[in-house]
């Protein structure tokens, strides 16, 4: 089915491109073959409940158009384009726990300020290609609804659950579906609203594409188990739907139902309602707390139960929806904050996990063209300021996602809920991507790094016919905008590294990110000048001289469990610079003779790994643990080594660590079985830096293989990635060190200032997507090497080059030439 959808999308995209010079009129959403279909709106969506939108858009009490526009912009930026909105409340203002100000003050008597607010809201949403689900009634008291119509029909005073309890309230409103006068008052309201003309746009509501669907009510219920009542309820739903369609045939109609839960736990009743041909799609709501799947003290412990029940509930209704070929929208779901707190800023750990699961369901449905087509989380608190004194809403308080009868903040999602917002954005991005033909960078063809003359072509994989909808944006790795390119992406760049993003135009005209990658162009022409201090060479000569004054004094402990008849393993301790004891893991062949030796330098904070003693029978292997790391790390010791002694180059941590790297060469060369003409070194990340530093400071290494080297080109390094620059800046601030003085100290330990001293052959591996030791910094040191050298790029690798299948073989082949 996906191929059919893709063909449709390609046709729509082509139409959009052909008509791009013309004024485009948004269209209405319809249902075809169980899918939402619209020329400029997606088939699957993420929305929210924004019930107070018309009030916020008004110019009267409760209105704040500046906030409204900011909220809409925020929602749009998050990919939230479907808002479920209350048309307006019913009854007089000032009733506790009810919405205020209301729209319909008395039967047929309207507060035009709220109507004008609804007009303004729809106009603003239309400008942003957002769509509203407008619900017209409510089973519950918080907007008047059933109870108010019954009161107007002379059936007695509308009850407030907070005063009488939900039992008496539900019994009283159960008479709505059999009270013809109450229903007729509502039908008059429907006629008045649906036939309205927008005072802002001059457009009749029936012609406004900003309306996604009319909705009969919020959680319409029968509240009765008897046949007469249920028959009357079904008739009410069908009659209302038909009435809306008779006035407005352009828009869809939905029920607003909770699903089985809101149909007296009877799927048959839900089916009777939604088999109505005038109800275009099915709604369900899910409330794990309200339905007692979790309680205040079990929000986390019962979360798996809530998730399992949620899946079962969704699947039960999807099965019925397939029978009728109608999409399903989960238009209400919510989850309380941790520990049943309400204040902004309190944790949302359990909510986030629940949201992640539910959003995952809609993402998968989008990928599979599923009939689970949309969801609207409850509810959008956005930029609301929460009262510090009022647990429940009071006039003058900001509106948020929680109506007046609920604790403010209970289910609201605020902009400040960063973790929840990230989950929502991740889902909307994934849905937008899933609804488009596949498109991605062809890294295998590109190899990620281009060499030669410009321009060159950035190659992509995409569905035939989708090429014209693609767009390539390139920025430097430091974030400077370079350009935007159309297919076939012939680009001219200066030598360096770049961030490339592949976009595709969606049916609504928005740009959807399909893929991103790092690219390189002629990296060996990238020049990052050395910034050696005048005493750089003398500083390191003095350091090596002080190291030489310290006897190695090695001590060996046989590790029987890691030894065999081929090689024996030892834990070794020795003395290094400043008298510091460092250690390492040594493997030595049992048989007499002279052997090549391989020194391995370890990554930052990594642990020792034990080799198979039979794996390299003709090789001495020594894994060095520099000071304070691995074997040398004290229990509970922090991993802030890179900032220790930052105030003084004489005391800086890497002075000792680089000296330790040289001490490893001293130690290996002192072994009786070492062939000192065949000593090699390799390492990853910090180990790559130590490999380069050791080869720069000591000429005894025959060949080296660093990968993703750390500690290079500090000023650019700190601008490219957050860590470790943030650690350095924090440490400098705490120690009162200026940035200038910090970089002056670090210049003594910047790998690019060492590598022109290397005398042996080098092979370097990089991960093109590395966001810890970016390629930019790798080549800053590499390009100052004057000896035989080569590099390998793994275009899809991040900071895990050592895990790439080809690197161990490449290293082995490289070293074999010199062994």
XYZ file of C-alpha atoms in Angstrom, residues 36-745:
710
model
C -7.344 11.181 5.474
C -6.782 12.725 2.063
C -6.000 16.356 1.358
C -3.897 18.130 -1.215
C -2.036 20.179 1.363
C -2.451 18.312 4.651
C -0.874 15.024 5.753
C -2.725 11.751 6.156
C -1.307 11.255 9.666
C -0.772 13.970 12.230
C 0.052 14.963 15.764
C -2.260 17.490 17.350
C -3.206 18.762 20.753
C -6.193 19.936 22.732
C -6.381 23.714 22.734
C -9.920 24.014 24.042
C -9.503 27.646 25.178
C -8.295 28.872 21.757
C -11.376 30.988 20.953
C -11.259 32.664 24.372
C -7.541 33.385 24.058
C -8.134 34.829 20.572
C -10.863 37.182 21.788
C -10.370 40.834 22.649
C -12.399 40.656 25.813
C -11.884 39.132 29.238
C -9.495 36.191 28.953
C -8.188 37.262 25.556
C -4.489 37.605 24.744
C -3.835 37.688 21.020
C -0.099 38.155 21.441
C 0.040 34.946 23.438
C -2.276 33.212 20.959
C -0.003 34.008 18.031
C 3.060 32.933 19.997
C 1.333 29.665 20.908
C 0.370 28.971 17.298
C 3.891 29.717 16.099
C 5.316 27.404 18.733
C 2.896 24.617 17.884
C 3.579 24.972 14.180
C 7.329 24.850 14.766
C 6.833 21.599 16.661
C 4.861 20.090 13.794
C 1.590 20.215 15.752
C -0.976 21.311 13.190
C -4.299 19.909 14.441
C -5.979 21.703 17.339
C -9.108 20.491 19.074
C -11.030 23.610 20.133
C -14.206 24.319 22.063
C -16.515 26.485 19.943
C -17.714 28.086 23.159
C -19.213 27.409 26.566
C -22.932 27.518 27.378
C -24.675 29.385 30.161
C -23.995 32.374 32.383
C -20.470 33.257 33.482
C -19.283 32.862 37.026
C -20.325 29.245 37.640
C -17.602 27.461 39.667
C -15.506 24.951 37.670
C -16.947 26.178 34.357
C -15.297 27.875 31.426
C -15.692 31.643 31.421
C -16.406 33.791 29.515
C -19.016 31.716 27.692
C -20.253 31.958 24.126
C -23.981 31.130 24.407
C -25.291 33.010 27.425
C -28.918 31.993 26.898
C -30.528 29.930 24.137
C -29.700 31.777 20.911
C -28.094 34.698 22.773
C -24.384 34.956 22.049
C -21.355 36.745 23.381
C -20.028 38.037 20.083
C -16.622 38.668 21.627
C -16.054 34.918 21.815
C -17.413 34.394 18.311
C -15.023 37.046 17.043
C -12.269 35.264 18.929
C -13.148 32.026 17.135
C -13.086 33.913 13.831
C -9.656 35.315 14.634
C -8.345 31.932 15.743
C -9.434 30.275 12.497
C -7.930 33.104 10.446
C -4.585 32.790 12.232
C -4.621 29.007 11.921
C -5.431 29.278 8.218
C -2.394 31.476 7.657
C -0.236 28.741 9.201
C -1.981 25.857 7.394
C -3.187 24.504 10.719
C -6.588 22.897 11.151
C -9.171 22.918 13.934
C -11.518 20.255 15.214
C -14.425 22.307 16.571
C -16.535 20.598 19.215
C -20.032 21.952 19.732
C -21.320 20.346 22.935
C -20.082 18.662 26.101
C -21.360 15.843 28.275
C -19.499 17.352 31.210
C -20.237 20.447 33.173
C -17.047 22.418 32.548
C -18.479 24.149 29.452
C -22.198 23.892 30.263
C -23.207 21.270 27.723
C -25.920 18.680 28.456
C -26.753 20.093 31.870
C -27.188 23.616 30.600
C -29.470 22.588 27.739
C -31.582 20.590 30.189
C -31.827 23.601 32.480
C -32.872 25.799 29.561
C -35.447 23.154 28.632
C -36.980 23.412 32.096
C -35.631 20.105 33.422
C -34.125 21.575 36.563
C -30.984 23.332 37.695
C -27.758 22.110 36.114
C -25.742 20.221 38.713
C -22.072 20.779 39.525
C -20.201 17.502 40.237
C -17.850 19.261 42.642
C -20.904 20.075 44.749
C -23.104 16.964 44.394
C -20.711 14.276 43.155
C -20.460 12.617 39.745
C -23.144 10.020 40.462
C -26.023 12.503 40.814
C -24.571 14.625 38.028
C -24.452 11.759 35.521
C -27.954 10.640 36.430
C -29.256 14.159 35.810
C -27.591 14.631 32.414
C -28.648 11.155 31.264
C -32.006 12.734 30.419
C -30.527 14.923 27.700
C -30.774 12.290 24.952
C -34.510 11.785 25.595
C -35.375 15.447 26.133
C -36.538 16.702 22.754
C -36.621 20.341 23.820
C -33.065 20.273 25.121
C -31.863 18.624 21.929
C -33.724 21.123 19.745
C -32.041 23.988 21.584
C -28.728 22.361 20.790
C -29.688 21.787 17.144
C -30.477 25.512 16.882
C -27.013 26.232 18.247
C -25.511 23.911 15.641
C -27.370 25.699 12.855
C -26.192 29.079 14.101
C -22.533 28.110 14.451
C -22.059 25.975 11.338
C -23.751 28.540 9.086
C -21.634 31.408 10.452
C -19.446 33.639 8.273
C -16.025 34.567 9.611
C -15.882 38.308 10.368
C -12.101 38.396 9.892
C -11.810 36.613 6.546
C -15.317 37.158 5.230
C -15.430 33.455 4.474
C -18.363 31.232 5.488
C -17.260 28.584 7.937
C -18.407 25.906 5.498
C -15.837 27.181 3.009
C -12.947 27.507 5.465
C -10.185 24.885 5.047
C -8.864 25.828 8.491
C -11.621 23.602 9.874
C -10.595 19.953 9.951
C -13.938 18.677 11.152
C -17.013 19.598 13.116
C -17.386 17.531 16.251
C -20.722 16.765 17.864
C -19.390 17.126 21.372
C -16.698 16.487 23.894
C -17.085 12.918 25.082
C -20.782 12.539 24.169
C -22.263 9.894 26.421
C -25.597 8.226 26.834
C -25.117 7.751 30.595
C -27.777 5.021 30.326
C -27.855 1.257 29.936
C -31.512 0.937 28.897
C -32.449 0.284 25.276
C -34.695 3.332 25.042
C -31.937 5.638 26.220
C -29.289 4.079 23.977
C -31.576 4.192 20.955
C -32.222 7.861 21.667
C -28.488 8.488 22.015
C -27.739 6.870 18.648
C -30.537 8.880 17.049
C -29.169 12.099 18.588
C -25.684 11.423 17.193
C -26.940 10.522 13.723
C -29.349 13.475 13.643
C -26.646 15.958 14.653
C -24.200 14.600 12.088
C -26.804 14.796 9.333
C -27.739 18.325 10.364
C -24.135 19.498 10.152
C -23.668 17.859 6.757
C -26.860 19.467 5.461
C -25.405 22.907 6.221
C -21.755 22.181 5.474
C -21.074 19.333 3.047
C -17.414 20.354 2.703
C -16.150 19.362 6.126
C -15.938 16.093 7.937
C -17.984 15.320 11.032
C -16.671 13.402 14.022
C -18.310 12.215 17.194
C -15.876 13.222 19.940
C -16.444 9.838 21.593
C -14.118 8.247 24.104
C -14.663 4.861 22.497
C -15.980 1.850 24.358
C -15.335 3.562 27.703
C -17.772 6.339 26.811
C -20.376 3.941 25.438
C -21.320 2.216 28.680
C -18.483 -0.267 28.016
C -20.384 -1.554 24.986
C -18.572 -1.801 21.666
C -21.909 -2.416 19.993
C -23.067 1.043 21.021
C -19.823 2.582 19.759
C -20.310 0.724 16.463
C -23.911 1.881 16.093
C -22.797 5.496 16.415
C -19.841 5.244 14.076
C -21.573 3.248 11.389
C -23.364 6.519 10.616
C -22.398 7.542 7.053
C -22.274 11.197 8.099
C -19.613 10.505 10.753
C -16.421 10.355 8.744
C -13.914 8.942 11.211
C -13.736 7.422 14.656
C -12.506 9.019 17.883
C -11.196 7.448 21.044
C -9.885 8.886 24.307
C -7.568 7.211 26.813
C -7.113 8.335 30.425
C -4.904 5.934 32.425
C -5.326 7.903 35.663
C -9.041 8.645 35.358
C -9.676 5.010 34.473
C -7.629 3.773 37.471
C -4.947 2.016 35.436
C -2.543 4.092 37.520
C -3.104 6.010 40.751
C -1.233 8.800 42.510
C 1.331 6.472 44.066
C 1.615 4.038 41.152
C 2.244 6.393 38.234
C 5.610 4.743 37.594
C 5.130 1.247 38.965
C 1.863 0.671 37.062
C 3.086 2.351 33.904
C 3.597 -0.999 32.112
C -0.023 -1.850 32.893
C -1.166 1.499 31.502
C 0.834 0.975 28.326
C -0.475 -2.569 27.838
C -4.062 -1.436 28.403
C -3.544 1.472 26.030
C -2.386 -0.830 23.253
C -5.287 -3.190 23.829
C -7.775 -0.297 23.779
C -6.356 1.185 20.575
C -6.235 -2.183 18.811
C -9.807 -3.021 19.792
C -11.083 0.116 18.075
C -8.784 -0.218 15.069
C -10.321 -3.609 14.368
C -13.779 -2.068 14.187
C -12.515 0.875 12.136
C -11.182 -1.477 9.471
C -14.662 -2.920 9.096
C -16.002 0.511 8.109
C -12.915 1.853 6.375
C -12.678 4.845 8.698
C -9.533 6.350 10.244
C -9.129 6.495 14.017
C -7.927 9.544 15.942
C -6.875 9.270 19.567
C -7.969 12.813 20.275
C -7.511 12.851 24.031
C -4.900 11.216 26.212
C -2.955 12.499 29.159
C -0.772 11.431 32.024
C -0.048 13.240 35.313
C 3.300 14.585 36.402
C 5.520 12.493 38.634
C 4.294 12.038 42.196
C 0.988 13.590 41.154
C 2.436 17.084 41.260
C 0.960 19.997 39.329
C 3.483 22.831 39.302
C 5.353 23.827 36.155
C 8.853 22.429 36.140
C 8.052 19.329 38.171
C 9.318 16.094 36.598
C 7.442 14.231 33.883
C 9.397 10.975 33.776
C 6.404 8.629 33.690
C 4.461 10.898 31.362
C 7.384 11.016 28.957
C 7.631 7.245 28.835
C 3.904 6.943 28.246
C 3.962 9.647 25.559
C 6.936 8.034 23.867
C 5.008 4.804 23.558
C 1.802 6.378 22.269
C 3.626 8.598 19.806
C 5.538 5.530 18.669
C 2.228 3.947 17.722
C 1.248 6.815 15.425
C 4.723 6.928 13.861
C 4.511 3.231 13.017
C 1.013 3.730 11.629
C 2.291 6.504 9.370
C 5.045 4.236 8.081
C 2.537 1.492 7.309
C -0.331 3.632 5.947
C -2.323 2.500 8.967
C -5.833 3.644 9.817
C -4.579 4.902 13.170
C -4.267 8.346 11.648
C -3.841 10.978 14.325
C -3.624 11.900 17.954
C -4.227 14.997 20.041
C -2.547 14.948 23.432
C -4.252 16.689 26.342
C -3.499 19.388 26.630
C -1.479 22.379 25.539
C -0.431 24.634 28.404
C 2.226 26.262 26.267
C 3.305 29.652 27.565
C 0.746 29.874 30.369
C 1.866 31.260 33.711
C 0.589 29.068 36.475
C -0.905 30.646 39.575
C 1.202 30.123 42.677
C -1.862 30.227 44.926
C -4.798 28.745 42.995
C -4.865 24.983 42.611
C -7.989 25.333 40.466
C -8.560 27.964 37.818
C -9.864 31.329 38.966
C -10.849 34.363 36.845
C -7.679 36.244 35.935
C -5.508 33.116 35.807
C -3.936 32.092 32.511
C -5.736 29.341 30.632
C -3.758 26.129 30.306
C -4.610 22.632 29.170
C -6.610 21.754 32.267
C -10.220 22.970 32.507
C -11.488 24.663 35.643
C -12.682 21.509 37.398
C -9.182 19.972 37.323
C -5.985 20.883 39.104
C -4.085 23.322 36.934
C -0.980 21.593 35.592
C -2.359 18.083 36.034
C -2.150 17.109 32.377
C -0.872 20.322 30.782
C 2.182 20.275 28.568
C 4.088 23.538 28.879
C 6.794 24.835 26.576
C 9.140 24.498 29.538
C 8.545 20.731 29.689
C 11.655 20.212 27.579
C 11.765 16.418 27.704
C 8.111 16.064 26.688
C 8.464 18.676 23.953
C 11.465 16.783 22.552
C 9.438 13.561 22.372
C 6.626 15.359 20.547
C 9.022 16.966 18.052
C 10.757 13.676 17.434
C 7.391 12.107 16.631
C 6.199 14.868 14.301
C 9.503 14.766 12.427
C 9.291 11.001 12.107
C 5.707 11.156 10.813
C 6.509 13.851 8.267
C 9.428 11.788 7.031
C 7.415 8.558 6.930
C 4.745 10.127 4.730
C 7.212 11.022 1.988
C 9.104 8.866 -0.512
C 12.424 7.673 0.874
C 15.390 9.954 0.254
C 18.865 9.760 1.798
C 22.489 10.535 1.154
C 24.307 7.842 -0.778
C 27.324 7.657 1.492
C 28.562 4.480 -0.130
C 28.817 6.279 -3.458
C 30.056 9.528 -1.925
C 32.503 7.943 0.502
C 31.629 11.103 2.407
C 34.820 12.926 1.487
C 35.370 14.388 -1.951
C 38.796 15.074 -3.410
C 39.731 16.838 -6.587
C 38.361 19.837 -8.399
C 35.069 21.588 -7.641
C 32.227 21.414 -8.403
C 31.345 17.906 -7.340
C 28.014 16.121 -7.088
C 26.534 15.091 -3.760
C 24.764 11.847 -4.548
C 21.463 10.794 -3.011
C 19.136 7.823 -3.128
C 15.494 8.650 -3.799
C 12.343 7.366 -5.452
C 12.103 8.066 -9.163
C 10.123 11.232 -9.682
C 10.883 12.726 -6.258
C 14.136 14.424 -7.248
C 12.568 17.802 -7.995
C 11.087 17.981 -4.507
C 14.505 17.621 -2.881
C 16.662 20.413 -1.516
C 20.183 20.338 -0.092
C 21.357 22.792 2.548
C 25.032 23.007 3.427
C 26.662 24.752 6.378
C 30.254 24.634 7.519
C 30.954 22.382 10.464
C 31.180 25.588 12.510
C 27.606 26.442 11.538
C 28.177 29.103 8.869
C 25.594 28.976 6.086
C 27.079 28.062 2.702
C 24.119 27.586 0.395
C 20.948 25.796 -0.631
C 21.028 23.627 -3.739
C 18.533 22.009 -6.066
C 18.870 18.556 -7.543
C 21.291 17.219 -8.880
C 23.310 18.979 -6.156
C 26.417 20.130 -7.940
C 28.300 22.132 -5.341
C 31.539 24.080 -5.105
C 33.125 24.217 -1.668
C 36.351 25.356 -0.082
C 38.514 22.636 1.510
C 37.014 21.656 4.836
C 34.185 19.814 6.521
C 30.510 20.557 6.227
C 27.107 19.653 7.589
C 24.625 18.710 4.872
C 20.870 18.361 5.328
C 18.596 16.790 2.729
C 15.049 18.179 2.698
C 11.955 17.137 0.807
C 8.906 19.277 0.202
C 5.795 17.849 1.876
C 2.242 18.156 0.572
C 1.608 21.099 2.894
C 4.576 22.944 1.415
C 6.790 22.528 4.468
C 10.350 21.259 4.271
C 10.858 17.869 5.902
C 14.306 16.764 6.928
C 14.970 13.387 5.313
C 18.626 12.858 6.150
C 21.706 14.641 7.376
C 25.373 13.887 7.148
C 28.812 15.398 7.405
C 30.787 15.909 4.214
C 34.404 16.702 3.556
C 36.157 18.316 0.622
C 39.906 18.088 0.030
C 40.628 17.664 3.750
C 44.400 17.532 3.261
C 44.228 21.144 2.094
C 42.651 22.271 5.353
C 45.167 24.418 7.179
C 44.933 24.898 10.917
C 48.085 26.762 11.760
C 50.221 25.696 14.671
C 50.199 28.008 17.670
C 53.291 26.763 19.469
C 54.595 28.987 22.218
C 58.238 30.091 21.853
C 59.352 27.691 24.593
C 57.297 24.727 23.293
C 60.311 22.623 22.281
C 62.319 23.451 25.386
C 59.296 22.692 27.606
C 59.016 19.182 26.201
C 62.783 18.648 26.184
C 62.782 19.498 29.877
C 59.790 17.198 30.469
C 61.522 14.258 28.759
C 64.716 14.953 30.664
C 62.824 14.818 33.968
C 61.138 11.591 32.855
C 64.521 10.061 32.072
C 65.630 10.786 35.631
C 62.919 8.433 36.934
C 63.798 4.744 36.924
C 61.184 2.540 35.298
C 61.320 0.049 38.175
C 58.731 -2.338 36.668
C 56.879 -4.836 38.836
C 55.165 -7.826 37.201
C 52.146 -9.753 38.469
C 51.332 -12.874 36.473
C 47.669 -13.143 35.498
C 47.249 -16.904 35.246
C 43.612 -16.730 34.144
C 44.657 -14.722 31.076
C 47.774 -16.726 30.219
C 48.442 -19.998 28.416
C 51.281 -21.936 26.836
C 51.481 -19.403 23.962
C 51.664 -16.090 25.806
C 51.677 -14.995 29.392
C 49.761 -11.998 30.691
C 51.053 -9.656 33.377
C 49.739 -6.654 35.194
C 52.683 -4.259 35.231
C 53.347 -1.295 37.486
C 56.136 1.190 36.810
C 57.305 4.644 37.689
C 56.719 7.584 35.355
C 57.038 11.352 35.273
C 57.063 12.958 38.712
C 57.446 9.544 40.365
C 53.830 8.660 39.569
C 53.032 4.948 39.447
C 51.309 3.891 36.239
C 50.349 0.457 35.088
C 49.318 -1.623 32.147
C 48.550 -5.044 30.751
C 51.370 -6.971 29.096
C 51.278 -10.062 26.885
C 54.616 -11.750 26.151
C 55.236 -14.855 24.028
C 56.465 -17.837 26.070
C 58.941 -19.013 23.454
C 62.399 -17.514 23.353
C 63.221 -14.996 20.659
C 62.858 -11.408 19.599
C 59.379 -10.136 18.827
C 57.745 -7.012 17.490
C 55.797 -5.069 20.096
C 52.498 -3.230 19.865
C 51.648 -0.506 22.363
C 47.983 0.308 22.733
C 46.952 3.618 24.260
C 43.494 3.732 25.823
C 40.520 6.027 25.349
C 39.442 8.559 27.942
C 38.043 6.742 30.972
C 37.953 3.369 29.218
C 38.596 0.083 30.972
C 41.226 -2.541 30.277
C 40.142 -5.333 27.950
C 41.813 -8.723 27.956
C 42.991 -10.365 24.754
C 43.027 -14.027 23.838
C 46.605 -15.007 24.692
C 46.680 -17.203 21.581
C 45.461 -14.494 19.215
C 48.868 -13.010 18.342
C 51.488 -15.598 19.267
C 54.327 -13.670 17.597
C 53.618 -10.286 19.175
C 54.359 -8.538 22.446
C 51.347 -6.400 23.372
C 51.263 -3.739 26.027
C 48.188 -1.715 26.928
C 49.129 1.386 28.887
C 46.899 2.850 31.574
C 47.967 6.480 31.925
C 47.920 8.096 35.338
C 44.592 8.077 37.212
C 42.829 6.033 34.536
C 41.806 2.354 34.255
C 44.060 0.283 36.586
C 45.277 3.524 38.188
C 41.876 4.996 38.968
C 40.944 5.238 42.612
C 37.459 4.149 43.697
C 35.023 7.025 43.280
C 37.563 9.203 41.471
C 36.023 11.775 39.132
C 36.857 11.688 35.439
C 37.824 15.373 35.257
C 41.437 14.578 34.358
C 41.482 16.789 31.253
C 40.974 19.950 33.338
C 43.322 19.144 36.221
C 46.150 21.642 36.593
C 44.748 23.845 33.843
C 46.113 26.932 35.585
C 49.763 25.962 35.006
C 51.367 24.098 32.096
C 53.915 22.641 34.507
C 51.115 20.952 36.484
C 48.638 20.219 33.724
C 47.402 16.642 33.627
C 48.443 15.857 30.064
C 52.046 16.812 30.720
C 52.247 13.725 32.867
C 49.968 11.645 30.621
C 52.038 12.393 27.491
C 55.139 11.517 29.450
C 53.423 8.252 30.477
C 52.973 7.504 26.769
C 56.723 7.839 26.274
C 57.352 5.788 29.399
C 55.400 2.942 27.752
C 57.959 2.972 24.917
C 60.781 2.963 27.489
C 59.212 -0.021 29.207
C 58.527 -2.080 26.087
C 62.016 -1.419 24.738
C 63.489 -2.564 28.056
C 61.956 -6.024 27.722
C 64.423 -8.754 26.831
C 62.227 -10.205 24.081
C 61.423 -6.910 22.349
C 62.886 -6.251 18.929
C 63.386 -2.524 19.459
C 63.459 -1.883 15.724
C 59.875 -3.096 15.485
C 57.873 -1.187 18.103
C 54.498 0.083 16.994
C 51.616 1.974 18.559
C 47.929 2.509 18.081
C 44.998 3.957 19.990
C 41.540 5.399 19.712
C 40.261 8.813 20.781
C 42.450 9.820 23.751
C 44.526 6.806 22.762
C 44.856 8.268 19.263
C 46.149 11.513 20.741
C 48.603 9.646 22.960
C 49.771 7.651 19.931
C 50.524 10.840 17.999
C 52.110 12.532 21.011
C 54.326 9.512 21.752
C 55.526 9.321 18.125
C 56.228 13.056 18.175
C 58.248 12.922 21.401
C 60.081 9.648 20.803
C 61.592 8.410 17.531
C 61.644 4.726 18.443
C 58.178 3.915 17.079
C 58.345 2.165 13.703
C 54.772 2.977 12.576
C 51.553 4.175 14.212
C 47.789 3.915 13.659
C 45.760 6.513 15.560
C 42.009 6.702 15.082
C 39.677 9.603 15.871
C 42.439 11.403 17.801
C 41.412 13.560 20.748
C 42.986 16.817 22.041
C 43.567 18.582 18.743
C 42.979 22.151 17.524
C 41.453 23.308 20.808
C 39.908 26.656 19.769
C 38.036 25.101 16.853
C 37.400 21.895 18.800
C 35.525 23.755 21.510
C 33.468 25.620 18.882
C 32.541 22.414 17.067
C 31.195 20.290 19.922
C 29.979 20.817 23.470
C 32.277 18.353 25.225
C 34.973 18.701 26.428
C 34.913 22.446 25.836
C 32.178 22.974 28.408
C 34.312 21.224 31.036
C 37.303 23.397 30.221
C 35.296 26.609 30.280
C 33.700 25.696 33.612
C 37.068 24.808 35.116
C 38.672 27.996 33.806
C 35.848 30.074 35.268
C 36.134 28.353 38.650
C 39.911 28.851 38.703
C 39.759 32.457 37.476
C 41.619 31.667 34.253
C 40.979 33.850 31.223
C 40.149 32.216 27.905
C 43.373 33.569 26.450
C 45.433 32.022 29.251
C 43.509 28.753 28.987
C 44.271 28.397 25.284
C 47.893 29.418 25.884
C 48.281 26.549 28.357
